Amino acid sequence: MQFDSFSDFIAMGGYGFYVWLSFGSCALILIGILLSSLNDTKRILSSVQQQVDREARIKQAKLEQQV
Amino acid sequence: MWKWLHPYAKADRAYQLCNTLLPYFAVITVVCMIVGWVWGLAYAPADYQQKDSYRIIFIHVPSAILSMGAYSSMAIAAIVALVWQLRNAELAVIAIAPVGACVTAIALITGAAWGKPMWGAWWVWDARLTSELILLFLYLGVLSLYHAFEDKKAAGRAASILAIVGVINLPIIHFSVEWWNTLHQGASITKFNTNAIDPSMFWPLMLNIVAFAAFVGTVTLMRLKNEILQREKHRPWVRQLLNRG
């Protein structure tokens, strides 16, 4: 460990703002693209599910009409 | 080899391949990134000149390398898409582009945050910085060109061509620090046997490069899966996925 205390670690020898700005924005961007990709998967699968349900309803309605 | 490779041209096989590879990439990302960040931030020694501000190197260099690495992969996918007319390769181009854009943005932001304390300016119109900014615009150009077309076949072709043309920027970025007088320092880790970087800083840096590469791989695989699903959503195999939960 290069730092004596946690506050030393945060201060980064006076460069804390720049170091944490870098690591913070990096983490934010990485998490951002990760979440947006996960969200896309969910969105696509739910739209497929909707389409499947819709087709099932249409099929059901047609069957009822015939009866 | 072609016989072995050929089935992966099919969307469902490619999707399965992504699923198989994804956990490995994800685990490498998580392990290397946690160890790499903690090592780089807390355990690597401070630089004798730049003190603790140099710790930005542990994300700046990996993101800069990967911004070019991701672009190369995207360009290779684009060549495959144009030459062999493989639709999965087209989808790979579109899957990589946003990830590459994010990594390029990280390289630029961390570079600015490192430039301010060391050079005294957030931004200078230096050859390295400007060419890296152009790289970001190339990624955004590929993406917006793809989304500008209604016909996805034409869109894929146009985006692939732009991706290939943009490769000219890669050697410009790499050699910019040698060709022009710039504020940005020259290469250090790629110059082997020169002891330009001490092992106590080199290994955490290496680990972070692996972590970034694995991250780009992970998210690209996730996005490629999404693109395949989107393109194939009317096919029976996609519907079968729903039943499996």
mmCIF file with all atom_site columns, C-alpha atoms in Angstrom, chain B residues 156-229:
data_model
loop_
_atom_site.group_PDB
_atom_site.id
_atom_site.type_symbol
_atom_site.label_atom_id
_atom_site.label_alt_id
_atom_site.label_comp_id
_atom_site.label_asym_id
_atom_site.label_entity_id
_atom_site.label_seq_id
_atom_site.pdbx_PDB_ins_code
_atom_site.Cartn_x
_atom_site.Cartn_y
_atom_site.Cartn_z
_atom_site.occupancy
_atom_site.B_iso_or_equiv
_atom_site.pdbx_formal_charge
_atom_site.auth_seq_id
_atom_site.auth_comp_id
_atom_site.auth_asym_id
_atom_site.auth_atom_id
_atom_site.pdbx_PDB_model_num
ATOM 1  C CA . GLY B 1 156 ? -24.385 -2.387  -43.545 1.00 0.00 ? 156 GLY B CA 1
ATOM 2  C CA . ARG B 1 157 ? -22.476 -1.921  -46.768 1.00 0.00 ? 157 ARG B CA 1
ATOM 3  C CA . ALA B 1 158 ? -22.139 1.850   -46.394 1.00 0.00 ? 158 ALA B CA 1
ATOM 4  C CA . ALA B 1 159 ? -21.058 1.594   -42.753 1.00 0.00 ? 159 ALA B CA 1
ATOM 5  C CA . SER B 1 160 ? -18.510 -1.109  -43.651 1.00 0.00 ? 160 SER B CA 1
ATOM 6  C CA . ILE B 1 161 ? -16.982 1.024   -46.394 1.00 0.00 ? 161 ILE B CA 1
ATOM 7  C CA . LEU B 1 162 ? -16.631 3.997   -44.051 1.00 0.00 ? 162 LEU B CA 1
ATOM 8  C CA . ALA B 1 163 ? -15.077 1.729   -41.407 1.00 0.00 ? 163 ALA B CA 1
ATOM 9  C CA . ILE B 1 164 ? -12.473 0.517   -43.912 1.00 0.00 ? 164 ILE B CA 1
ATOM 10 C CA . VAL B 1 165 ? -11.672 3.992   -45.246 1.00 0.00 ? 165 VAL B CA 1
ATOM 11 C CA . GLY B 1 166 ? -11.194 5.194   -41.664 1.00 0.00 ? 166 GLY B CA 1
ATOM 12 C CA . VAL B 1 167 ? -8.352  2.718   -41.105 1.00 0.00 ? 167 VAL B CA 1
ATOM 13 C CA . ILE B 1 168 ? -6.042  5.352   -42.625 1.00 0.00 ? 168 ILE B CA 1
ATOM 14 C CA . ASN B 1 169 ? -6.395  7.181   -39.307 1.00 0.00 ? 169 ASN B CA 1
ATOM 15 C CA . LEU B 1 170 ? -4.824  4.360   -37.265 1.00 0.00 ? 170 LEU B CA 1
ATOM 16 C CA . PRO B 1 171 ? -1.199  4.761   -38.453 1.00 0.00 ? 171 PRO B CA 1
ATOM 17 C CA . ILE B 1 172 ? -1.682  8.523   -38.206 1.00 0.00 ? 172 ILE B CA 1
ATOM 18 C CA . ILE B 1 173 ? -2.609  8.182   -34.518 1.00 0.00 ? 173 ILE B CA 1
ATOM 19 C CA . HIS B 1 174 ? 0.193   5.742   -33.828 1.00 0.00 ? 174 HIS B CA 1
ATOM 20 C CA . PHE B 1 175 ? 2.971   7.697   -35.518 1.00 0.00 ? 175 PHE B CA 1
ATOM 21 C CA . SER B 1 176 ? 1.622   11.182  -34.760 1.00 0.00 ? 176 SER B CA 1
ATOM 22 C CA . VAL B 1 177 ? 4.031   11.519  -31.831 1.00 0.00 ? 177 VAL B CA 1
ATOM 23 C CA . GLU B 1 178 ? 6.978   10.794  -34.135 1.00 0.00 ? 178 GLU B CA 1
ATOM 24 C CA . TRP B 1 179 ? 5.908   12.612  -37.280 1.00 0.00 ? 179 TRP B CA 1
ATOM 25 C CA . TRP B 1 180 ? 5.024   15.884  -35.643 1.00 0.00 ? 180 TRP B CA 1
ATOM 26 C CA . ASN B 1 181 ? 6.316   17.875  -32.729 1.00 0.00 ? 181 ASN B CA 1
ATOM 27 C CA . THR B 1 182 ? 3.680   17.297  -30.134 1.00 0.00 ? 182 THR B CA 1
ATOM 28 C CA . LEU B 1 183 ? 3.066   17.836  -26.477 1.00 0.00 ? 183 LEU B CA 1
ATOM 29 C CA . HIS B 1 184 ? 2.057   14.202  -26.113 1.00 0.00 ? 184 HIS B CA 1
ATOM 30 C CA . GLN B 1 185 ? 4.870   11.916  -25.059 1.00 0.00 ? 185 GLN B CA 1
ATOM 31 C CA . GLY B 1 186 ? 6.169   9.141   -27.282 1.00 0.00 ? 186 GLY B CA 1
ATOM 32 C CA . ALA B 1 187 ? 5.578   5.418   -26.947 1.00 0.00 ? 187 ALA B CA 1
ATOM 33 C CA . SER B 1 188 ? 6.964   3.717   -23.862 1.00 0.00 ? 188 SER B CA 1
ATOM 34 C CA . ILE B 1 189 ? 5.541   0.245   -23.384 1.00 0.00 ? 189 ILE B CA 1
ATOM 35 C CA . THR B 1 190 ? 5.779   -0.795  -27.027 1.00 0.00 ? 190 THR B CA 1
ATOM 36 C CA . LYS B 1 191 ? 9.515   -0.094  -27.009 1.00 0.00 ? 191 LYS B CA 1
ATOM 37 C CA . PHE B 1 192 ? 10.759  -3.352  -25.582 1.00 0.00 ? 192 PHE B CA 1
ATOM 38 C CA . ASN B 1 193 ? 14.093  -3.759  -23.771 1.00 0.00 ? 193 ASN B CA 1
ATOM 39 C CA . THR B 1 194 ? 14.468  -0.059  -23.194 1.00 0.00 ? 194 THR B CA 1
ATOM 40 C CA . ASN B 1 195 ? 13.351  -0.072  -19.550 1.00 0.00 ? 195 ASN B CA 1
ATOM 41 C CA . ALA B 1 196 ? 11.088  2.865   -20.343 1.00 0.00 ? 196 ALA B CA 1
ATOM 42 C CA . ILE B 1 197 ? 8.665   1.688   -17.692 1.00 0.00 ? 197 ILE B CA 1
ATOM 43 C CA . ASP B 1 198 ? 9.462   -0.055  -14.425 1.00 0.00 ? 198 ASP B CA 1
ATOM 44 C CA . PRO B 1 199 ? 8.005   -3.563  -13.840 1.00 0.00 ? 199 PRO B CA 1
ATOM 45 C CA . SER B 1 200 ? 6.178   -2.303  -10.739 1.00 0.00 ? 200 SER B CA 1
ATOM 46 C CA . MET B 1 201 ? 4.129   -0.068  -13.047 1.00 0.00 ? 201 MET B CA 1
ATOM 47 C CA . PHE B 1 202 ? 4.259   -2.248  -16.153 1.00 0.00 ? 202 PHE B CA 1
ATOM 48 C CA . TRP B 1 203 ? 2.418   -5.260  -14.714 1.00 0.00 ? 203 TRP B CA 1
ATOM 49 C CA . PRO B 1 204 ? -0.605  -3.422  -13.313 1.00 0.00 ? 204 PRO B CA 1
ATOM 50 C CA . LEU B 1 205 ? -0.754  -1.551  -16.630 1.00 0.00 ? 205 LEU B CA 1
ATOM 51 C CA . MET B 1 206 ? -0.662  -4.833  -18.548 1.00 0.00 ? 206 MET B CA 1
ATOM 52 C CA . LEU B 1 207 ? -3.444  -6.202  -16.355 1.00 0.00 ? 207 LEU B CA 1
ATOM 53 C CA . ASN B 1 208 ? -5.572  -3.148  -17.074 1.00 0.00 ? 208 ASN B CA 1
ATOM 54 C CA . ILE B 1 209 ? -4.977  -3.522  -20.801 1.00 0.00 ? 209 ILE B CA 1
ATOM 55 C CA . VAL B 1 210 ? -6.205  -7.126  -20.580 1.00 0.00 ? 210 VAL B CA 1
ATOM 56 C CA . ALA B 1 211 ? -9.182  -5.941  -18.519 1.00 0.00 ? 211 ALA B CA 1
ATOM 57 C CA . PHE B 1 212 ? -10.136 -3.310  -21.098 1.00 0.00 ? 212 PHE B CA 1
ATOM 58 C CA . ALA B 1 213 ? -9.726  -5.760  -23.973 1.00 0.00 ? 213 ALA B CA 1
ATOM 59 C CA . ALA B 1 214 ? -11.918 -8.283  -22.173 1.00 0.00 ? 214 ALA B CA 1
ATOM 60 C CA . PHE B 1 215 ? -14.478 -5.575  -21.434 1.00 0.00 ? 215 PHE B CA 1
ATOM 61 C CA . VAL B 1 216 ? -14.625 -4.571  -25.094 1.00 0.00 ? 216 VAL B CA 1
ATOM 62 C CA . GLY B 1 217 ? -15.008 -8.268  -25.944 1.00 0.00 ? 217 GLY B CA 1
ATOM 63 C CA . THR B 1 218 ? -17.771 -8.799  -23.398 1.00 0.00 ? 218 THR B CA 1
ATOM 64 C CA . VAL B 1 219 ? -19.897 -5.842  -24.416 1.00 0.00 ? 219 VAL B CA 1
ATOM 65 C CA . THR B 1 220 ? -19.301 -6.483  -28.123 1.00 0.00 ? 220 THR B CA 1
ATOM 66 C CA . LEU B 1 221 ? -20.562 -10.062 -27.690 1.00 0.00 ? 221 LEU B CA 1
ATOM 67 C CA . MET B 1 222 ? -23.615 -8.802  -25.815 1.00 0.00 ? 222 MET B CA 1
ATOM 68 C CA . ARG B 1 223 ? -24.349 -6.242  -28.512 1.00 0.00 ? 223 ARG B CA 1
ATOM 69 C CA . LEU B 1 224 ? -23.740 -8.761  -31.293 1.00 0.00 ? 224 LEU B CA 1
ATOM 70 C CA . LYS B 1 225 ? -26.283 -11.054 -29.640 1.00 0.00 ? 225 LYS B CA 1
ATOM 71 C CA . ASN B 1 226 ? -28.713 -8.139  -29.573 1.00 0.00 ? 226 ASN B CA 1
ATOM 72 C CA . GLU B 1 227 ? -28.135 -7.330  -33.243 1.00 0.00 ? 227 GLU B CA 1
ATOM 73 C CA . ILE B 1 228 ? -28.635 -10.977 -34.232 1.00 0.00 ? 228 ILE B CA 1
ATOM 74 C CA . LEU B 1 229 ? -31.850 -11.179 -32.195 1.00 0.00 ? 229 LEU B CA 1
#
